Amino acid sequence: MAKGEETRVRILDAAQDAILHKGFDATSIEEIVSADEITKGGFFYHFPDKNALALALIERYIAGEDQLFDELFGRAEEPNDDPLHRMLIGLQLMAELLEDLPNGHPGCMVASAAYQDRLFDRAVREKNRQAVLAWRKRFGGYFSEIAELYEPRDAVDLNVLADMISASVEGGIILSKALGEPLITAQQVRLVRSYLKLLFTPRTH
Amino acid sequence: MAKGEETRVRILDAAQDAILHKGFDATSIEEIVSADEITKGGFFYHFPDKNALALALIERYIAGEDQLFDELFGRAEEPNDDPLHRMLIGLQLMAELLEDLPNGHPGCMVASAAYQDRLFDRAVREKNRQAVLAWRKRFGGYFSEIAELYEPRDAVDLNVLADMISASVEGGIILSKALGEPLITAQQVRLVRSYLKLLFTPRTH
DNA sequence: TGTACATCAGTGAACGCGCGTTCACTGATGTAC
DNA sequence: TGTACATCAGTGAACGCGCGTTCACTGATGTAC
């Protein structure tokens, strides 16, 4: 990685950590750059203004999540797997990954932006919207495959079910932050897993 | 209501609306009071400093939620009702109430504070923590009653199940804000209801 | 009922500080010939 | 291999603006006698 790119990443890291605990406006550029031992001028070499920082942070966060979900649910090495099994394994892996974070999930940039939408321009808000839609599309696709093979025991909209995965993580993070209990998010993911098992597993008499 | 108390409430209303869309720090006192047509000096008559505003907002929000949950789940008029039935009715009422908000739920002060915890002093953070614990205790108590009568079909921790109600609302609000779809929160509450039905309803052959 | 005083619910000007942003400059590295 | 120039990745001082907070004052309302 070139020197400039490395500094840029360090700026994003420091900014994200502060923003997830203080909000965007309360996080000053001075504070961000002093954590990286550069100056304010250096910040403005990498970003034209503070709004561009927000955009870059959200884009990076979304890309990271997409890659992570590909790894957890993709399981490209076994493409013929049963889709329900693949989903349950994916949620299991996600829960384990969350349990391994000693301080819990540090927070979701999308959630942070959603609670500060009036601070950002249209480009940022639209990126945020597209991120959540992409999650819905991804998980909704998985559920379509599942529903072709398994009759759900209760009438559910598959897009709402897809949102449930995102919502349980987002909600878990909030409870976890408010209580200072790192394990909550993983527990909520496991609970969604329990629901899907009950919902799609055929009755055994 | 006395005149001063009325102004205080209007300050809190204006502040809450702005804070749920911009965050605490980015919401200036000037902006809050100009919405109410008073002056900055007037604000400081009602609150010693800005942190006291945060504390008052969170206390008011928590008290409002507690009262609402009492109404939705208490059903004091029929205390001998089946606890599972009461829970399902409560969630049904909650979903209907959320569906009736034309712009969706405006946002949760507890979530907003959780994503800006470094902005506040210990008193605010502790209030926030107690709020989530109270929700857990409330719903956990309901689930204890239910579990005494109905064997759950999957091994679940009742406190985690209690958190699920809070988490689905919190997560639903975030998705709803990010997508601009007001109905999402109600949908997520109905999905939790579907889970509880599957989890606790006895098998009928 | 009238008067004196206290309290309530603010007004409005002033303050010092930190913020985002600009800009002229600089040393190190890369490229052309 | 040496030299000239361009680009990269910053530095550091300066700016104007808006912020939270203070404070002396004020008019309206309430209370005591």
PDB file of N, CA, C and O in Angstrom, chain A residues 43-101:
ATOM      1  N   PHE A  43      -5.276  16.169   6.699  1.00  0.00           N
ATOM      2  CA  PHE A  43      -6.625  15.626   6.481  1.00  0.00           C
ATOM      3  C   PHE A  43      -7.214  16.148   5.179  1.00  0.00           C
ATOM      4  O   PHE A  43      -7.750  15.383   4.371  1.00  0.00           O
ATOM      5  N   PHE A  44      -7.084  17.475   4.971  1.00  0.00           N
ATOM      6  CA  PHE A  44      -7.719  18.081   3.788  1.00  0.00           C
ATOM      7  C   PHE A  44      -6.959  17.770   2.509  1.00  0.00           C
ATOM      8  O   PHE A  44      -7.434  18.098   1.417  1.00  0.00           O
ATOM      9  N   TYR A  45      -5.779  17.178   2.627  1.00  0.00           N
ATOM     10  CA  TYR A  45      -5.143  16.642   1.427  1.00  0.00           C
ATOM     11  C   TYR A  45      -5.892  15.382   0.956  1.00  0.00           C
ATOM     12  O   TYR A  45      -6.049  15.143  -0.229  1.00  0.00           O
ATOM     13  N   HIS A  46      -6.421  14.599   1.914  1.00  0.00           N
ATOM     14  CA  HIS A  46      -7.072  13.332   1.558  1.00  0.00           C
ATOM     15  C   HIS A  46      -8.572  13.466   1.315  1.00  0.00           C
ATOM     16  O   HIS A  46      -9.153  12.658   0.595  1.00  0.00           O
ATOM     17  N   PHE A  47      -9.198  14.457   1.957  1.00  0.00           N
ATOM     18  CA  PHE A  47     -10.647  14.626   1.788  1.00  0.00           C
ATOM     19  C   PHE A  47     -10.964  16.085   1.507  1.00  0.00           C
ATOM     20  O   PHE A  47     -10.478  16.959   2.226  1.00  0.00           O
ATOM     21  N   PRO A  48     -11.770  16.361   0.497  1.00  0.00           N
ATOM     22  CA  PRO A  48     -12.081  17.759   0.160  1.00  0.00           C
ATOM     23  C   PRO A  48     -12.821  18.484   1.286  1.00  0.00           C
ATOM     24  O   PRO A  48     -12.606  19.668   1.503  1.00  0.00           O
ATOM     25  N   ASP A  49     -13.680  17.782   1.983  1.00  0.00           N
ATOM     26  CA  ASP A  49     -14.356  18.367   3.145  1.00  0.00           C
ATOM     27  C   ASP A  49     -14.857  17.242   4.050  1.00  0.00           C
ATOM     28  O   ASP A  49     -14.659  16.060   3.762  1.00  0.00           O
ATOM     29  N   LYS A  50     -15.516  17.619   5.138  1.00  0.00           N
ATOM     30  CA  LYS A  50     -15.889  16.615   6.134  1.00  0.00           C
ATOM     31  C   LYS A  50     -16.974  15.678   5.615  1.00  0.00           C
ATOM     32  O   LYS A  50     -17.029  14.504   5.987  1.00  0.00           O
ATOM     33  N   ASN A  51     -17.831  16.176   4.768  1.00  0.00           N
ATOM     34  CA  ASN A  51     -18.885  15.323   4.211  1.00  0.00           C
ATOM     35  C   ASN A  51     -18.285  14.171   3.392  1.00  0.00           C
ATOM     36  O   ASN A  51     -18.819  13.057   3.391  1.00  0.00           O
ATOM     37  N   ALA A  52     -17.193  14.444   2.709  1.00  0.00           N
ATOM     38  CA  ALA A  52     -16.531  13.391   1.934  1.00  0.00           C
ATOM     39  C   ALA A  52     -16.014  12.281   2.848  1.00  0.00           C
ATOM     40  O   ALA A  52     -15.959  11.113   2.452  1.00  0.00           O
ATOM     41  N   LEU A  53     -15.648  12.654   4.057  1.00  0.00           N
ATOM     42  CA  LEU A  53     -15.239  11.636   5.036  1.00  0.00           C
ATOM     43  C   LEU A  53     -16.406  10.716   5.357  1.00  0.00           C
ATOM     44  O   LEU A  53     -16.252   9.490   5.369  1.00  0.00           O
ATOM     45  N   ALA A  54     -17.563  11.295   5.578  1.00  0.00           N
ATOM     46  CA  ALA A  54     -18.761  10.485   5.869  1.00  0.00           C
ATOM     47  C   ALA A  54     -19.044   9.519   4.727  1.00  0.00           C
ATOM     48  O   ALA A  54     -19.289   8.331   4.949  1.00  0.00           O
ATOM     49  N   LEU A  55     -18.999  10.032   3.508  1.00  0.00           N
ATOM     50  CA  LEU A  55     -19.270   9.189   2.349  1.00  0.00           C
ATOM     51  C   LEU A  55     -18.270   8.033   2.271  1.00  0.00           C
ATOM     52  O   LEU A  55     -18.648   6.874   2.076  1.00  0.00           O
ATOM     53  N   ALA A  56     -16.995   8.358   2.443  1.00  0.00           N
ATOM     54  CA  ALA A  56     -15.967   7.317   2.371  1.00  0.00           C
ATOM     55  C   ALA A  56     -16.155   6.272   3.466  1.00  0.00           C
ATOM     56  O   ALA A  56     -15.989   5.074   3.233  1.00  0.00           O
ATOM     57  N   LEU A  57     -16.515   6.711   4.665  1.00  0.00           N
ATOM     58  CA  LEU A  57     -16.699   5.777   5.773  1.00  0.00           C
ATOM     59  C   LEU A  57     -17.844   4.815   5.485  1.00  0.00           C
ATOM     60  O   LEU A  57     -17.727   3.609   5.721  1.00  0.00           O
ATOM     61  N   ILE A  58     -18.944   5.360   4.974  1.00  0.00           N
ATOM     62  CA  ILE A  58     -20.099   4.503   4.713  1.00  0.00           C
ATOM     63  C   ILE A  58     -19.805   3.533   3.580  1.00  0.00           C
ATOM     64  O   ILE A  58     -20.126   2.345   3.667  1.00  0.00           O
ATOM     65  N   GLU A  59     -19.160   4.024   2.539  1.00  0.00           N
ATOM     66  CA  GLU A  59     -18.819   3.129   1.426  1.00  0.00           C
ATOM     67  C   GLU A  59     -17.912   2.002   1.902  1.00  0.00           C
ATOM     68  O   GLU A  59     -18.099   0.836   1.550  1.00  0.00           O
ATOM     69  N   ARG A  60     -16.928   2.361   2.695  1.00  0.00           N
ATOM     70  CA  ARG A  60     -16.011   1.334   3.180  1.00  0.00           C
ATOM     71  C   ARG A  60     -16.729   0.328   4.071  1.00  0.00           C
ATOM     72  O   ARG A  60     -16.514  -0.888   3.976  1.00  0.00           O
ATOM     73  N   TYR A  61     -17.600   0.830   4.944  1.00  0.00           N
ATOM     74  CA  TYR A  61     -18.313  -0.067   5.848  1.00  0.00           C
ATOM     75  C   TYR A  61     -19.175  -1.063   5.075  1.00  0.00           C
ATOM     76  O   TYR A  61     -19.166  -2.260   5.337  1.00  0.00           O
ATOM     77  N   ILE A  62     -19.911  -0.538   4.087  1.00  0.00           N
ATOM     78  CA  ILE A  62     -20.792  -1.390   3.287  1.00  0.00           C
ATOM     79  C   ILE A  62     -19.992  -2.455   2.544  1.00  0.00           C
ATOM     80  O   ILE A  62     -20.362  -3.639   2.526  1.00  0.00           O
ATOM     81  N   ALA A  63     -18.900  -2.044   1.944  1.00  0.00           N
ATOM     82  CA  ALA A  63     -18.068  -2.994   1.198  1.00  0.00           C
ATOM     83  C   ALA A  63     -17.555  -4.093   2.126  1.00  0.00           C
ATOM     84  O   ALA A  63     -17.529  -5.271   1.767  1.00  0.00           O
ATOM     85  N   GLY A  64     -17.160  -3.700   3.328  1.00  0.00           N
ATOM     86  CA  GLY A  64     -16.665  -4.675   4.291  1.00  0.00           C
ATOM     87  C   GLY A  64     -17.729  -5.678   4.693  1.00  0.00           C
ATOM     88  O   GLY A  64     -17.476  -6.886   4.778  1.00  0.00           O
ATOM     89  N   GLU A  65     -18.932  -5.189   4.940  1.00  0.00           N
ATOM     90  CA  GLU A  65     -20.027  -6.084   5.324  1.00  0.00           C
ATOM     91  C   GLU A  65     -20.370  -7.042   4.178  1.00  0.00           C
ATOM     92  O   GLU A  65     -20.605  -8.228   4.410  1.00  0.00           O
ATOM     93  N   ASP A  66     -20.396  -6.510   2.961  1.00  0.00           N
ATOM     94  CA  ASP A  66     -20.717  -7.353   1.812  1.00  0.00           C
ATOM     95  C   ASP A  66     -19.719  -8.498   1.685  1.00  0.00           C
ATOM     96  O   ASP A  66     -20.099  -9.653   1.462  1.00  0.00           O
ATOM     97  N   GLN A  67     -18.465  -8.144   1.854  1.00  0.00           N
ATOM     98  CA  GLN A  67     -17.440  -9.178   1.746  1.00  0.00           C
ATOM     99  C   GLN A  67     -17.603 -10.223   2.856  1.00  0.00           C
ATOM    100  O   GLN A  67     -17.515 -11.430   2.614  1.00  0.00           O
ATOM    101  N   LEU A  68     -17.894  -9.715   4.057  1.00  0.00           N
ATOM    102  CA  LEU A  68     -18.081 -10.624   5.184  1.00  0.00           C
ATOM    103  C   LEU A  68     -19.259 -11.570   4.948  1.00  0.00           C
ATOM    104  O   LEU A  68     -19.147 -12.786   5.153  1.00  0.00           O
ATOM    105  N   PHE A  69     -20.374 -11.029   4.488  1.00  0.00           N
ATOM    106  CA  PHE A  69     -21.553 -11.866   4.246  1.00  0.00           C
ATOM    107  C   PHE A  69     -21.282 -12.879   3.140  1.00  0.00           C
ATOM    108  O   PHE A  69     -21.753 -14.018   3.200  1.00  0.00           O
ATOM    109  N   ASP A  70     -20.517 -12.466   2.126  1.00  0.00           N
ATOM    110  CA  ASP A  70     -20.127 -13.429   1.092  1.00  0.00           C
ATOM    111  C   ASP A  70     -19.406 -14.619   1.712  1.00  0.00           C
ATOM    112  O   ASP A  70     -19.685 -15.767   1.382  1.00  0.00           O
ATOM    113  N   GLU A  71     -18.502 -14.308   2.618  1.00  0.00           N
ATOM    114  CA  GLU A  71     -17.733 -15.383   3.249  1.00  0.00           C
ATOM    115  C   GLU A  71     -18.617 -16.269   4.124  1.00  0.00           C
ATOM    116  O   GLU A  71     -18.523 -17.489   4.094  1.00  0.00           O
ATOM    117  N   LEU A  72     -19.479 -15.621   4.923  1.00  0.00           N
ATOM    118  CA  LEU A  72     -20.265 -16.395   5.890  1.00  0.00           C
ATOM    119  C   LEU A  72     -21.349 -17.233   5.218  1.00  0.00           C
ATOM    120  O   LEU A  72     -21.603 -18.358   5.612  1.00  0.00           O
ATOM    121  N   PHE A  73     -21.997 -16.671   4.203  1.00  0.00           N
ATOM    122  CA  PHE A  73     -23.153 -17.348   3.611  1.00  0.00           C
ATOM    123  C   PHE A  73     -22.880 -17.942   2.238  1.00  0.00           C
ATOM    124  O   PHE A  73     -23.639 -18.774   1.766  1.00  0.00           O
ATOM    125  N   GLY A  74     -21.803 -17.457   1.602  1.00  0.00           N
ATOM    126  CA  GLY A  74     -21.554 -17.878   0.241  1.00  0.00           C
ATOM    127  C   GLY A  74     -21.222 -19.350   0.149  1.00  0.00           C
ATOM    128  O   GLY A  74     -21.871 -20.115  -0.550  1.00  0.00           O
ATOM    129  N   ARG A  75     -20.230 -19.746   0.912  1.00  0.00           N
ATOM    130  CA  ARG A  75     -19.871 -21.159   0.930  1.00  0.00           C
ATOM    131  C   ARG A  75     -19.740 -21.681  -0.502  1.00  0.00           C
ATOM    132  O   ARG A  75     -20.274 -22.734  -0.847  1.00  0.00           O
ATOM    133  N   ALA A  76     -19.017 -20.916  -1.335  1.00  0.00           N
ATOM    134  CA  ALA A  76     -18.918 -21.240  -2.760  1.00  0.00           C
ATOM    135  C   ALA A  76     -18.362 -22.641  -2.978  1.00  0.00           C
ATOM    136  O   ALA A  76     -18.671 -23.289  -3.973  1.00  0.00           O
ATOM    137  N   GLU A  77     -17.604 -23.104  -2.014  1.00  0.00           N
ATOM    138  CA  GLU A  77     -16.992 -24.417  -2.185  1.00  0.00           C
ATOM    139  C   GLU A  77     -18.010 -25.559  -2.160  1.00  0.00           C
ATOM    140  O   GLU A  77     -17.751 -26.661  -2.606  1.00  0.00           O
ATOM    141  N   GLU A  78     -19.199 -25.264  -1.639  1.00  0.00           N
ATOM    142  CA  GLU A  78     -20.231 -26.303  -1.614  1.00  0.00           C
ATOM    143  C   GLU A  78     -21.538 -25.738  -2.159  1.00  0.00           C
ATOM    144  O   GLU A  78     -22.525 -25.597  -1.432  1.00  0.00           O
ATOM    145  N   PRO A  79     -21.561 -25.424  -3.443  1.00  0.00           N
ATOM    146  CA  PRO A  79     -22.706 -24.692  -4.004  1.00  0.00           C
ATOM    147  C   PRO A  79     -23.993 -25.508  -4.011  1.00  0.00           C
ATOM    148  O   PRO A  79     -25.069 -24.945  -4.117  1.00  0.00           O
ATOM    149  N   ASN A  80     -23.901 -26.810  -3.869  1.00  0.00           N
ATOM    150  CA  ASN A  80     -25.112 -27.628  -3.949  1.00  0.00           C
ATOM    151  C   ASN A  80     -25.712 -27.927  -2.585  1.00  0.00           C
ATOM    152  O   ASN A  80     -26.638 -28.704  -2.461  1.00  0.00           O
ATOM    153  N   ASP A  81     -25.134 -27.271  -1.595  1.00  0.00           N
ATOM    154  CA  ASP A  81     -25.656 -27.460  -0.254  1.00  0.00           C
ATOM    155  C   ASP A  81     -27.133 -27.098  -0.181  1.00  0.00           C
ATOM    156  O   ASP A  81     -27.630 -26.289  -0.949  1.00  0.00           O
ATOM    157  N   ASP A  82     -27.785 -27.681   0.774  1.00  0.00           N
ATOM    158  CA  ASP A  82     -29.159 -27.308   1.067  1.00  0.00           C
ATOM    159  C   ASP A  82     -29.196 -25.839   1.529  1.00  0.00           C
ATOM    160  O   ASP A  82     -28.414 -25.453   2.407  1.00  0.00           O
ATOM    161  N   PRO A  83     -30.082 -25.005   0.945  1.00  0.00           N
ATOM    162  CA  PRO A  83     -30.054 -23.570   1.272  1.00  0.00           C
ATOM    163  C   PRO A  83     -30.429 -23.269   2.715  1.00  0.00           C
ATOM    164  O   PRO A  83     -29.915 -22.309   3.290  1.00  0.00           O
ATOM    165  N   LEU A  84     -31.317 -24.075   3.280  1.00  0.00           N
ATOM    166  CA  LEU A  84     -31.656 -23.859   4.699  1.00  0.00           C
ATOM    167  C   LEU A  84     -30.446 -24.166   5.577  1.00  0.00           C
ATOM    168  O   LEU A  84     -30.107 -23.399   6.476  1.00  0.00           O
ATOM    169  N   HIS A  85     -29.799 -25.258   5.266  1.00  0.00           N
ATOM    170  CA  HIS A  85     -28.611 -25.618   6.024  1.00  0.00           C
ATOM    171  C   HIS A  85     -27.541 -24.534   5.916  1.00  0.00           C
ATOM    172  O   HIS A  85     -26.904 -24.145   6.891  1.00  0.00           O
ATOM    173  N   ARG A  86     -27.377 -24.023   4.677  1.00  0.00           N
ATOM    174  CA  ARG A  86     -26.386 -22.979   4.458  1.00  0.00           C
ATOM    175  C   ARG A  86     -26.721 -21.726   5.267  1.00  0.00           C
ATOM    176  O   ARG A  86     -25.841 -21.089   5.852  1.00  0.00           O
ATOM    177  N   MET A  87     -27.987 -21.376   5.319  1.00  0.00           N
ATOM    178  CA  MET A  87     -28.416 -20.205   6.105  1.00  0.00           C
ATOM    179  C   MET A  87     -28.133 -20.409   7.592  1.00  0.00           C
ATOM    180  O   MET A  87     -27.600 -19.524   8.267  1.00  0.00           O
ATOM    181  N   LEU A  88     -28.476 -21.599   8.095  1.00  0.00           N
ATOM    182  CA  LEU A  88     -28.274 -21.858   9.528  1.00  0.00           C
ATOM    183  C   LEU A  88     -26.792 -21.865   9.876  1.00  0.00           C
ATOM    184  O   LEU A  88     -26.387 -21.365  10.933  1.00  0.00           O
ATOM    185  N   ILE A  89     -25.982 -22.398   8.973  1.00  0.00           N
ATOM    186  CA  ILE A  89     -24.531 -22.376   9.187  1.00  0.00           C
ATOM    187  C   ILE A  89     -24.021 -20.932   9.166  1.00  0.00           C
ATOM    188  O   ILE A  89     -23.200 -20.532   9.996  1.00  0.00           O
ATOM    189  N   GLY A  90     -24.509 -20.153   8.216  1.00  0.00           N
ATOM    190  CA  GLY A  90     -24.079 -18.759   8.111  1.00  0.00           C
ATOM    191  C   GLY A  90     -24.381 -17.971   9.376  1.00  0.00           C
ATOM    192  O   GLY A  90     -23.528 -17.218   9.873  1.00  0.00           O
ATOM    193  N   LEU A  91     -25.576 -18.159   9.920  1.00  0.00           N
ATOM    194  CA  LEU A  91     -25.936 -17.438  11.149  1.00  0.00           C
ATOM    195  C   LEU A  91     -25.105 -17.929  12.330  1.00  0.00           C
ATOM    196  O   LEU A  91     -24.713 -17.141  13.197  1.00  0.00           O
ATOM    197  N   GLN A  92     -24.850 -19.210  12.325  1.00  0.00           N
ATOM    198  CA  GLN A  92     -23.980 -19.783  13.352  1.00  0.00           C
ATOM    199  C   GLN A  92     -22.583 -19.143  13.303  1.00  0.00           C
ATOM    200  O   GLN A  92     -22.045 -18.705  14.328  1.00  0.00           O
ATOM    201  N   LEU A  93     -22.029 -19.051  12.104  1.00  0.00           N
ATOM    202  CA  LEU A  93     -20.707 -18.434  11.942  1.00  0.00           C
ATOM    203  C   LEU A  93     -20.750 -16.967  12.351  1.00  0.00           C
ATOM    204  O   LEU A  93     -19.827 -16.456  12.996  1.00  0.00           O
ATOM    205  N   MET A  94     -21.833 -16.293  11.983  1.00  0.00           N
ATOM    206  CA  MET A  94     -21.945 -14.876  12.338  1.00  0.00           C
ATOM    207  C   MET A  94     -21.974 -14.703  13.844  1.00  0.00           C
ATOM    208  O   MET A  94     -21.307 -13.828  14.401  1.00  0.00           O
ATOM    209  N   ALA A  95     -22.736 -15.543  14.517  1.00  0.00           N
ATOM    210  CA  ALA A  95     -22.810 -15.463  15.981  1.00  0.00           C
ATOM    211  C   ALA A  95     -21.445 -15.719  16.605  1.00  0.00           C
ATOM    212  O   ALA A  95     -21.021 -15.004  17.523  1.00  0.00           O
ATOM    213  N   GLU A  96     -20.745 -16.719  16.093  1.00  0.00           N
ATOM    214  CA  GLU A  96     -19.415 -17.025  16.652  1.00  0.00           C
ATOM    215  C   GLU A  96     -18.458 -15.865  16.449  1.00  0.00           C
ATOM    216  O   GLU A  96     -17.661 -15.520  17.327  1.00  0.00           O
ATOM    217  N   LEU A  97     -18.550 -15.256  15.268  1.00  0.00           N
ATOM    218  CA  LEU A  97     -17.676 -14.127  14.972  1.00  0.00           C
ATOM    219  C   LEU A  97     -17.968 -12.960  15.918  1.00  0.00           C
ATOM    220  O   LEU A  97     -17.053 -12.286  16.419  1.00  0.00           O
ATOM    221  N   LEU A  98     -19.239 -12.725  16.174  1.00  0.00           N
ATOM    222  CA  LEU A  98     -19.617 -11.636  17.096  1.00  0.00           C
ATOM    223  C   LEU A  98     -19.167 -11.950  18.519  1.00  0.00           C
ATOM    224  O   LEU A  98     -18.767 -11.056  19.267  1.00  0.00           O
ATOM    225  N   GLU A  99     -19.229 -13.223  18.882  1.00  0.00           N
ATOM    226  CA  GLU A  99     -18.809 -13.605  20.233  1.00  0.00           C
ATOM    227  C   GLU A  99     -17.305 -13.427  20.433  1.00  0.00           C
ATOM    228  O   GLU A  99     -16.841 -13.260  21.555  1.00  0.00           O
ATOM    229  N   ASP A 100     -16.564 -13.461  19.334  1.00  0.00           N
ATOM    230  CA  ASP A 100     -15.113 -13.342  19.437  1.00  0.00           C
ATOM    231  C   ASP A 100     -14.629 -11.902  19.566  1.00  0.00           C
ATOM    232  O   ASP A 100     -13.440 -11.663  19.816  1.00  0.00           O
ATOM    233  N   LEU A 101     -15.535 -10.940  19.379  1.00  0.00           N
ATOM    234  CA  LEU A 101     -15.138  -9.535  19.553  1.00  0.00           C
ATOM    235  C   LEU A 101     -15.176  -9.216  21.041  1.00  0.00           C
ATOM    236  O   LEU A 101     -16.255  -9.194  21.644  1.00  0.00           O
TER     237      LEU A 101
END
